[in-house]
GROMACS .gro file of C-alpha atoms in nm:
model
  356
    1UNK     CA    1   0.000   0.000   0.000
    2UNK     CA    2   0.099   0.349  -0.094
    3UNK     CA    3   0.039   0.668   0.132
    4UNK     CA    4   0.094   1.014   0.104
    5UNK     CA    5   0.095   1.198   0.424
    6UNK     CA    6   0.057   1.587   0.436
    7UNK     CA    7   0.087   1.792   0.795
    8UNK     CA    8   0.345   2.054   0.882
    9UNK     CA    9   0.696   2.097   0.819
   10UNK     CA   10   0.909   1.965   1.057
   11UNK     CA   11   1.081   2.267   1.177
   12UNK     CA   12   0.747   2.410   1.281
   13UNK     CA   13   0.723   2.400   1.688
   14UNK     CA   14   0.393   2.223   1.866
   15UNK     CA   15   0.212   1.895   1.944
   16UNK     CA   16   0.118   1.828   1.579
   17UNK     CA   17   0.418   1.822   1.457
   18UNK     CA   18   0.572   1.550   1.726
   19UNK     CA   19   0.259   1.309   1.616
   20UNK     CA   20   0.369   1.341   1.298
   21UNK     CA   21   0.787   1.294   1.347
   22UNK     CA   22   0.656   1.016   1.555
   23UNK     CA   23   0.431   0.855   1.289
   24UNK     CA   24   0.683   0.951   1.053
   25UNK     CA   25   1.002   0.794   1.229
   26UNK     CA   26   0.772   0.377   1.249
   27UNK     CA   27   0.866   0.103   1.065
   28UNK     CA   28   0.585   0.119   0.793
   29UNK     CA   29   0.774  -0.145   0.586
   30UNK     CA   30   0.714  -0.442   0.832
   31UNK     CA   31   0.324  -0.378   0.773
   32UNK     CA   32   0.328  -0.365   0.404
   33UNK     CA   33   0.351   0.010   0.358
   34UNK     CA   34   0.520   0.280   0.179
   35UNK     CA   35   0.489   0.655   0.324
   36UNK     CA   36   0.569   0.970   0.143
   37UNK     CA   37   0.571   1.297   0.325
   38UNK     CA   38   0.504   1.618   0.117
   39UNK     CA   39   0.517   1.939   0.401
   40UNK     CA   40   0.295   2.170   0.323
   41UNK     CA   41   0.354   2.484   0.612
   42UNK     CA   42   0.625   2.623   0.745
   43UNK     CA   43   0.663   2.901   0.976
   44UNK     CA   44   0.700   3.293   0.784
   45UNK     CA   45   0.493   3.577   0.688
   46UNK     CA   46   0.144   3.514   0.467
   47UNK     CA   47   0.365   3.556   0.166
   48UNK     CA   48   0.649   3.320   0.215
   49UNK     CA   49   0.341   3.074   0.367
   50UNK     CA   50   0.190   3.069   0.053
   51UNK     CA   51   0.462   3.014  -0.176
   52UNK     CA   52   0.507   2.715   0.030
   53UNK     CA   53   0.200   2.559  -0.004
   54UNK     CA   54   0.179   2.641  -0.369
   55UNK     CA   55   0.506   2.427  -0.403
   56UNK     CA   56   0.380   2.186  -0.153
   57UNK     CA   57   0.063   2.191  -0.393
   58UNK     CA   58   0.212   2.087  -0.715
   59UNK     CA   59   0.443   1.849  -0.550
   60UNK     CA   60   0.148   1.646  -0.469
   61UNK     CA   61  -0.020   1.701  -0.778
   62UNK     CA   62   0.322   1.563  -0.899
   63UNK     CA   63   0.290   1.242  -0.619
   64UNK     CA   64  -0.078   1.175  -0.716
   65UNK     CA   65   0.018   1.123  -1.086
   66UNK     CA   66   0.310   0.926  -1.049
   67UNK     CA   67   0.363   0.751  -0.687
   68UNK     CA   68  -0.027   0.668  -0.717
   69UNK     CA   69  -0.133   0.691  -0.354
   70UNK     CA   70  -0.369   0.454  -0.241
   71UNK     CA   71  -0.435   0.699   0.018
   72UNK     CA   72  -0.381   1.038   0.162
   73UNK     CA   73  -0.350   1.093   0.516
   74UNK     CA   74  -0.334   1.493   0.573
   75UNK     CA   75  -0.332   1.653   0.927
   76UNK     CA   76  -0.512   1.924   0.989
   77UNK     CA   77  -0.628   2.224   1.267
   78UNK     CA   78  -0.801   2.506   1.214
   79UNK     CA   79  -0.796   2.848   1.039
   80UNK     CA   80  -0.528   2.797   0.750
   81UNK     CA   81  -0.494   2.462   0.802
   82UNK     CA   82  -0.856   2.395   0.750
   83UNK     CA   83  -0.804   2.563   0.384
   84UNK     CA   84  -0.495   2.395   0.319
   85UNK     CA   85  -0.596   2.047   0.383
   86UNK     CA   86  -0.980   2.131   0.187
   87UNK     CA   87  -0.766   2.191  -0.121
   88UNK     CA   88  -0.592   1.883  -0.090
   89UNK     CA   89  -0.956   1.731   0.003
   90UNK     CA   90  -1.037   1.851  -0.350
   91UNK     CA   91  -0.730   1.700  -0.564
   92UNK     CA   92  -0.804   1.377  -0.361
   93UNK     CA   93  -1.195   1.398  -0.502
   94UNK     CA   94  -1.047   1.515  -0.844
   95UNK     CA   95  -0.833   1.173  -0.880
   96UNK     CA   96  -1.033   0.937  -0.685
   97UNK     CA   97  -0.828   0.883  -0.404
   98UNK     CA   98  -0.969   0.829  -0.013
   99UNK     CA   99  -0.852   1.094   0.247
  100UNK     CA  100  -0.779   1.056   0.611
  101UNK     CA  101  -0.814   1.376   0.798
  102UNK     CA  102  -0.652   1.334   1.151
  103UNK     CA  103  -0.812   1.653   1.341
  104UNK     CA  104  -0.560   1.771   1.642
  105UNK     CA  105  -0.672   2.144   1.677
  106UNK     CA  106  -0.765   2.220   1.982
  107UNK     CA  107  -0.941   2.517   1.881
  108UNK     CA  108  -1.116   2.387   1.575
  109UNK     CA  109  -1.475   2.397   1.780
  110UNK     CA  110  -1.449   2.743   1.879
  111UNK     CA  111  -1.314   2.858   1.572
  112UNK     CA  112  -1.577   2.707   1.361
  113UNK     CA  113  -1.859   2.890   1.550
  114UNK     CA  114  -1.672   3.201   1.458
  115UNK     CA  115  -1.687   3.152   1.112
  116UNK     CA  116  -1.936   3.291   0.847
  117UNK     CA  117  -2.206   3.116   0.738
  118UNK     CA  118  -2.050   3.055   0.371
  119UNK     CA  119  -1.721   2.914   0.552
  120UNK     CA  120  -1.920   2.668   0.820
  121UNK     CA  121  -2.086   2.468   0.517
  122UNK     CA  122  -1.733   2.467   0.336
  123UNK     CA  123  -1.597   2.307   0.671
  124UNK     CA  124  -1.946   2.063   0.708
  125UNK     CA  125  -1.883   1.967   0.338
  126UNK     CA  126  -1.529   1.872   0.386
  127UNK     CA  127  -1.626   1.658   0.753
  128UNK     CA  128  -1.934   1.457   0.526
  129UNK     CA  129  -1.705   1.411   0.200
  130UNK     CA  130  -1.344   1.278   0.354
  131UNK     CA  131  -1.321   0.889   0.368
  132UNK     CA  132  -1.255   0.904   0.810
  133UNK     CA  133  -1.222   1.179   1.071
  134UNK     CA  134  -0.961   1.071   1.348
  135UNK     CA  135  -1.006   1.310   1.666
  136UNK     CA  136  -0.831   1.277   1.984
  137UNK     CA  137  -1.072   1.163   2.226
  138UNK     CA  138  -1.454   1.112   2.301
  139UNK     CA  139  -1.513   1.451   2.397
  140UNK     CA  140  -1.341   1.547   2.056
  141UNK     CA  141  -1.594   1.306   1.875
  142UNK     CA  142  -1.888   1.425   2.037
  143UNK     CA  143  -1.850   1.792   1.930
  144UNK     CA  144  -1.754   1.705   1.541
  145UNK     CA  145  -2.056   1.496   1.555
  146UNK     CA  146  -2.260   1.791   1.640
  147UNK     CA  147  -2.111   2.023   1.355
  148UNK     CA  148  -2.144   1.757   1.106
  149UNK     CA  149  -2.374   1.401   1.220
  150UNK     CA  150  -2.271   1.266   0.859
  151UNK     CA  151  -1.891   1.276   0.968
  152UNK     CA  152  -1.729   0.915   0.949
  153UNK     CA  153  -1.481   0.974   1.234
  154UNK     CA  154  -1.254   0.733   1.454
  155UNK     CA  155  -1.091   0.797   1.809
  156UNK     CA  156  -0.732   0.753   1.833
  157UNK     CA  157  -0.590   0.889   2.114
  158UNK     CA  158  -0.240   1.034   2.081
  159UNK     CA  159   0.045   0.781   2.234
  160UNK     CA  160   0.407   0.767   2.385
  161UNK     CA  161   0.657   0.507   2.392
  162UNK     CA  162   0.718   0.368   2.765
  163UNK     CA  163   1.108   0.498   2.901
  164UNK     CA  164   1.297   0.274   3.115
  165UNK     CA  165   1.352   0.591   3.294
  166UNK     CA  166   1.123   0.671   3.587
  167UNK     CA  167   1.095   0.986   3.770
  168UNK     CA  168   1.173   0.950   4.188
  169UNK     CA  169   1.100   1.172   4.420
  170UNK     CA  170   1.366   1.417   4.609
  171UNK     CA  171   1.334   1.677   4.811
  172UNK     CA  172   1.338   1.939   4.612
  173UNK     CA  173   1.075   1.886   4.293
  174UNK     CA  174   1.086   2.038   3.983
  175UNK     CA  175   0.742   2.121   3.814
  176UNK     CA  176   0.736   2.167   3.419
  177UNK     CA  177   0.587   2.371   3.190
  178UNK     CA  178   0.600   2.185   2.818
  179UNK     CA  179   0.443   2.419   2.528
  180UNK     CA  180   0.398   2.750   2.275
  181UNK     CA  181   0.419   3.019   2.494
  182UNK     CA  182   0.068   3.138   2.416
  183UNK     CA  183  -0.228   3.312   2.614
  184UNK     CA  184  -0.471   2.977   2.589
  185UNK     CA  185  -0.177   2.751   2.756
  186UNK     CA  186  -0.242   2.987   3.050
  187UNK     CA  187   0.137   2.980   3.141
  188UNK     CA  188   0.039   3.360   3.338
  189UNK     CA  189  -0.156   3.178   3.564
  190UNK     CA  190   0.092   2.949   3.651
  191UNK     CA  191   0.290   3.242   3.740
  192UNK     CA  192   0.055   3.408   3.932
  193UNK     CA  193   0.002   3.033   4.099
  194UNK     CA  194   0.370   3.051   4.210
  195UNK     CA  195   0.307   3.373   4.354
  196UNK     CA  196   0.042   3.228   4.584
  197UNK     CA  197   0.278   2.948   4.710
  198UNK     CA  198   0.555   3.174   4.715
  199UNK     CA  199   0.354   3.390   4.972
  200UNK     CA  200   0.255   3.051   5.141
  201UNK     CA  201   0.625   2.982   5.212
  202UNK     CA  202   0.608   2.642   4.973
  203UNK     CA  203   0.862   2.726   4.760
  204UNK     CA  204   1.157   2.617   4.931
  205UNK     CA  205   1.170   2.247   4.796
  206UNK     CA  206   1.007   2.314   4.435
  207UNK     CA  207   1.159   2.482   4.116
  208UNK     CA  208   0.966   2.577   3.796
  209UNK     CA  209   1.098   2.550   3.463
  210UNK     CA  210   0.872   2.694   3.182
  211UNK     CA  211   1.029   2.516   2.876
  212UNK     CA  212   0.849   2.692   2.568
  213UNK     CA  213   0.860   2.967   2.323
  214UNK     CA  214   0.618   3.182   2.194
  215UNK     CA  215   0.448   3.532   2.153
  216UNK     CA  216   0.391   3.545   2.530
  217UNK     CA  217   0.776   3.511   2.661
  218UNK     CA  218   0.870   3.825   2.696
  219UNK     CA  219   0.549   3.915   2.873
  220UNK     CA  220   0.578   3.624   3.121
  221UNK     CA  221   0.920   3.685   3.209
  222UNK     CA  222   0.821   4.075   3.295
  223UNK     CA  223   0.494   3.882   3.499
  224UNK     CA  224   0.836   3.677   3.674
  225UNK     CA  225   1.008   3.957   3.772
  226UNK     CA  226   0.718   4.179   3.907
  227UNK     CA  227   0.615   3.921   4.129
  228UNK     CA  228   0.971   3.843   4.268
  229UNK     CA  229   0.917   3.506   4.149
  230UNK     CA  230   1.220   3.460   3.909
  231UNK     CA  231   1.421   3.248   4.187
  232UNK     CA  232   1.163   2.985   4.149
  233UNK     CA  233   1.085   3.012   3.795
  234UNK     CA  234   1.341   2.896   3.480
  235UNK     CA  235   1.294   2.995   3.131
  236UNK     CA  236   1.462   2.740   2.913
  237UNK     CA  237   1.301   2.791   2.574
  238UNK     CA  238   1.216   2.570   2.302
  239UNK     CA  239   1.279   2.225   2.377
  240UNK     CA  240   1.262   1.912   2.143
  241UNK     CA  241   1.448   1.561   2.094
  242UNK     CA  242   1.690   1.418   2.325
  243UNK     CA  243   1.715   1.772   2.501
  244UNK     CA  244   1.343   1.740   2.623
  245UNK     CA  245   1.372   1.383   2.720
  246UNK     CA  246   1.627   1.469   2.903
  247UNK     CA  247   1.450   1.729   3.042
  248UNK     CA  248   1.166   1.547   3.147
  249UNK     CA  249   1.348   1.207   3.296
  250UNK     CA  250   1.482   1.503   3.540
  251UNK     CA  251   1.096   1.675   3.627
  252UNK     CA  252   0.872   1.594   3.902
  253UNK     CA  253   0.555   1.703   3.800
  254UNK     CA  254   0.403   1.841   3.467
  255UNK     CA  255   0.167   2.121   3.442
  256UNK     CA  256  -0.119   2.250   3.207
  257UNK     CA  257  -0.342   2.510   3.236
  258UNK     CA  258  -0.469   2.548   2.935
  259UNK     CA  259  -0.808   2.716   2.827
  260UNK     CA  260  -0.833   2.478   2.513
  261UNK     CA  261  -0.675   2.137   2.442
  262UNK     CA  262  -0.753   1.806   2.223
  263UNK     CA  263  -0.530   1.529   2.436
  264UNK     CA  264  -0.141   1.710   2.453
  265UNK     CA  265   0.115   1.485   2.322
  266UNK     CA  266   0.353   1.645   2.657
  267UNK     CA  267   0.105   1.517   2.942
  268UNK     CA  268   0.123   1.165   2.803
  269UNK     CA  269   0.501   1.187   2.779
  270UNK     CA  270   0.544   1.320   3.138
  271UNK     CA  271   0.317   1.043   3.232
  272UNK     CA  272   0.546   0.807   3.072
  273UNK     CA  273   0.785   0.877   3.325
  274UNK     CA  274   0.639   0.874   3.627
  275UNK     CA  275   0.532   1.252   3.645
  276UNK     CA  276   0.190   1.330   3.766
  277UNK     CA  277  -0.014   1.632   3.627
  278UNK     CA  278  -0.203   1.923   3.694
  279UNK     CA  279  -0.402   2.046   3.406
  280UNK     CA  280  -0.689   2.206   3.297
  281UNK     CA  281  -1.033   1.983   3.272
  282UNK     CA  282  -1.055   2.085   2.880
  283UNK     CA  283  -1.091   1.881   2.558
  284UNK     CA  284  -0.977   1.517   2.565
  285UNK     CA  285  -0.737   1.571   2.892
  286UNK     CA  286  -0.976   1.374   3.157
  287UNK     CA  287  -0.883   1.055   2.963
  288UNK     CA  288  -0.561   1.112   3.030
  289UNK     CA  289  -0.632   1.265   3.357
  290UNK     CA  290  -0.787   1.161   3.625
  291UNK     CA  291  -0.838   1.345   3.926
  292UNK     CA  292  -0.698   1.269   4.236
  293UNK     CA  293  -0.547   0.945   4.075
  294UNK     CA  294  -0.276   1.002   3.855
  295UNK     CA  295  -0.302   1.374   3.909
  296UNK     CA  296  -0.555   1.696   3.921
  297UNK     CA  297  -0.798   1.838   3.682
  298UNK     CA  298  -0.869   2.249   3.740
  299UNK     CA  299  -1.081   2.515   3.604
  300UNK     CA  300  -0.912   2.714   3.326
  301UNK     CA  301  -0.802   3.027   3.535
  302UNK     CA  302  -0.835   2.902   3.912
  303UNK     CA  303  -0.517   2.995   3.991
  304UNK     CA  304  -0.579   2.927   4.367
  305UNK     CA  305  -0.687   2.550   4.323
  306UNK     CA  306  -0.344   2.544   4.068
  307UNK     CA  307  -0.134   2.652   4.391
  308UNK     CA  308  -0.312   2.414   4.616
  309UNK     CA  309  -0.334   2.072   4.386
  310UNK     CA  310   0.034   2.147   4.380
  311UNK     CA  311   0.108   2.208   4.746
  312UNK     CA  312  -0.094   1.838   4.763
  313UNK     CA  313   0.182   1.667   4.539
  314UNK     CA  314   0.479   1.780   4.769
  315UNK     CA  315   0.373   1.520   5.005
  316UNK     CA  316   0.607   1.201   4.916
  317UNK     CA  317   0.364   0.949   4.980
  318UNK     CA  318   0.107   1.065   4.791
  319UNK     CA  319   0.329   1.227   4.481
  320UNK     CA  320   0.431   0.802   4.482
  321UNK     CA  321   0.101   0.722   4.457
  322UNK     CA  322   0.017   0.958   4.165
  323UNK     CA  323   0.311   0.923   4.030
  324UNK     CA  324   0.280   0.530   3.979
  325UNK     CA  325  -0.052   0.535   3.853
  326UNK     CA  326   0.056   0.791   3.579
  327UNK     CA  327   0.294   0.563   3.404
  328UNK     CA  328   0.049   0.276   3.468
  329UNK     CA  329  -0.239   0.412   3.298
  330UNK     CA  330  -0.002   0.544   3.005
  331UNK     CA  331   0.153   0.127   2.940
  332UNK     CA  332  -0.263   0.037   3.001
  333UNK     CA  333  -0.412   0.284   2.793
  334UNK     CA  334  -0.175   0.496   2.548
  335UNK     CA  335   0.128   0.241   2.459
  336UNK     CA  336   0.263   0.312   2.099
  337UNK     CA  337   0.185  -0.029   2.007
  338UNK     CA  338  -0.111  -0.015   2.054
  339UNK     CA  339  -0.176   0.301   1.849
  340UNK     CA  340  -0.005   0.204   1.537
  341UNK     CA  341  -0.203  -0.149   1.490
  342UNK     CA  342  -0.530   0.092   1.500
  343UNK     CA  343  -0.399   0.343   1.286
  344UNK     CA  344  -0.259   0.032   1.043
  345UNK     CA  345  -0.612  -0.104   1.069
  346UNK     CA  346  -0.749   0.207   0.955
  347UNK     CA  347  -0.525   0.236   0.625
  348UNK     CA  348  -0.610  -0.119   0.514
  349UNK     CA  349  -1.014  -0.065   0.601
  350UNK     CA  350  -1.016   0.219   0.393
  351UNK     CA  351  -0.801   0.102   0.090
  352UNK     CA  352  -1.051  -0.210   0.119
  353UNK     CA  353  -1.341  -0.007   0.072
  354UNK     CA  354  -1.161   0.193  -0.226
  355UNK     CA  355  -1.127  -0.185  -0.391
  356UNK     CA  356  -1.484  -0.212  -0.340
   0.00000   0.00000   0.00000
């Protein structure tokens, strides 16, 4: 079987771009496949982003007529994405090919009630017409289903390979921040979380590293320093590869407050290791998530239950206890394995019904 995948270029920083490095880096041959990857956005202004696509266009013009895809499997969000991957949607129609859309945005819902009328049927046309929707999670599935009932859609939630590494407990615990340093990953109120235990006298055995960059930074760091917080707070900036794993075999405790997410690629790698996690009760994160048991789920922008689910996890006993059930769930629920034999599955249903 023959696939051409389409999703962002690698250089561009975020969640959707480790699923696909991570899909991109499996052995596809061992199951009978053969994966091309055409990129088709890379970070710029609007100019320099559209004469990338319109390359990335007629390359897989180029790819349909002569590698022949069986399928194509195209990753999408919202806003420019959306438009990017509906032109693609339209070549695939043009030449007969099925299309897998694998939905990450985390925003997609909230942006497509902001849309004009015109634009929302353009987004319900593309959610009836492409062969299979994946989306993150059951919450995830329930909304598409309400913008579009015809959508064929699958869950598939995002997954991590297991470390050998595991995270242990020491006396002083440090808490990590792993993300675009953006308003709706509500890194200020972490900030203004720290300040609260700072003034509760709790930050003499934790340390904070915010390991991001983004629009935001220079903002937060100000937010660090007029708070006196900047003792207890690290910025580190963008981390990826054997940097962040690094990073994260040395962490305690990963945190989240996000006011939108589908299921974050980062809390299932912290839980990997060992790390519990505080994060917001948005999107898909519950699955992942569950509160009191492998962690805490908050309201976006409750800074004061932030600084208190926190102060709970410096207790050793019970960050062990979290801490154990995080990796646990992780090997139980969202092992690698696991999620390439559905994903697998998914190619050869849909090539089937193309045959068909």
């Amino acid at each position: 079987m023959k696939i051409l995948m389409i999703g962002n270029s690698p250089k561009v920083h975020g969640g959707i771009s480790a699923v696909i490095r991570q899909i991109r880096e499996y052995d596809w041959k061992s199951e009978g496949i053969r994966m091309v990857f055409i990129p088709t956005f890379r970070g710029g202004c609007n100019t320099q982003k559209l004469l990338y696509f319109v390359w990335a266009y007629c390359r897989i013009v180029w790819t349909m007529v002569v590698f022949k895809p069986d399928i194509v499997y195209m990753h999408m969000s919202h806003h420019g994405s959306f438009d990017r991957k509906n032109a693609v949607h339209r070549l695939c129609r043009m030449f007969r090919i099925p299309d897998i859309i694998h939905l990450h945005g985390s925003e997609f819902v909230r942006w497509y009630g902001e849309c004009s009328a015109k634009k929302a049927e353009k987004i319900r046309k593309l959610l009836r017409e492409c062969g299979c929707m994946i989306v993150l999670g059951q919450e995830y599935n329930r909304q598409i289903h309400e913008i579009e009932q015809a959508s064929r859609t699958v869950i598939l939630n995002n997954a991590v390979i297991v470390p050998q590494i595991h995270t242990e407990w020491k006396e002083c615990l440090q808490v990590l921040f792993l993300g675009v340093l953006i308003k709706r990953k509500g890194v200020s109120d972490l900030l203004d979380a720290i300040r609260l235990l700072k003034e509760r006298g709790k930050l003499k055995s934790v340390h904070f590293v915010i390991a991001g960059s983004g629009p935001e930074e220079e903002a937060l760091k100000k937010q660090a320093e007029d708070t006196s917080i900047t003792d207890a707070v690290s910025f580190v900036g963008w981390i990826e590869g054997e940097k962040k794993m690094r990073l994260l075999a040395k962490s305690h405790i990963l945190v989240l407050p996000s006011y939108n997410e589908g299921l974050p690629v980062a809390i299932l790698e912290a839980m990997s290791y060992g790390m519990p996690v505080v994060a917001s009760a948005v999107g898909d994160v519950p699955e992942a998530v569950i509160h009191g048991y492998n962690g805490y789920l908050i309201k976006p922008g409750d800074t004061g239950e932030l600084a208190n689910d926190l102060e709970k996890m410096m207790d050793r006993e019970h960050f062990l206890k979290l801490s154990e059930n995080a990796r646990q769930l992780v090997i139980d629920k969202f092992s690698d394995k696991q999620y390439f034999h559905t994903l697998t599955e998914l190619f050869f249903r849909t090539e089937k019904r193309k045959r068909l």
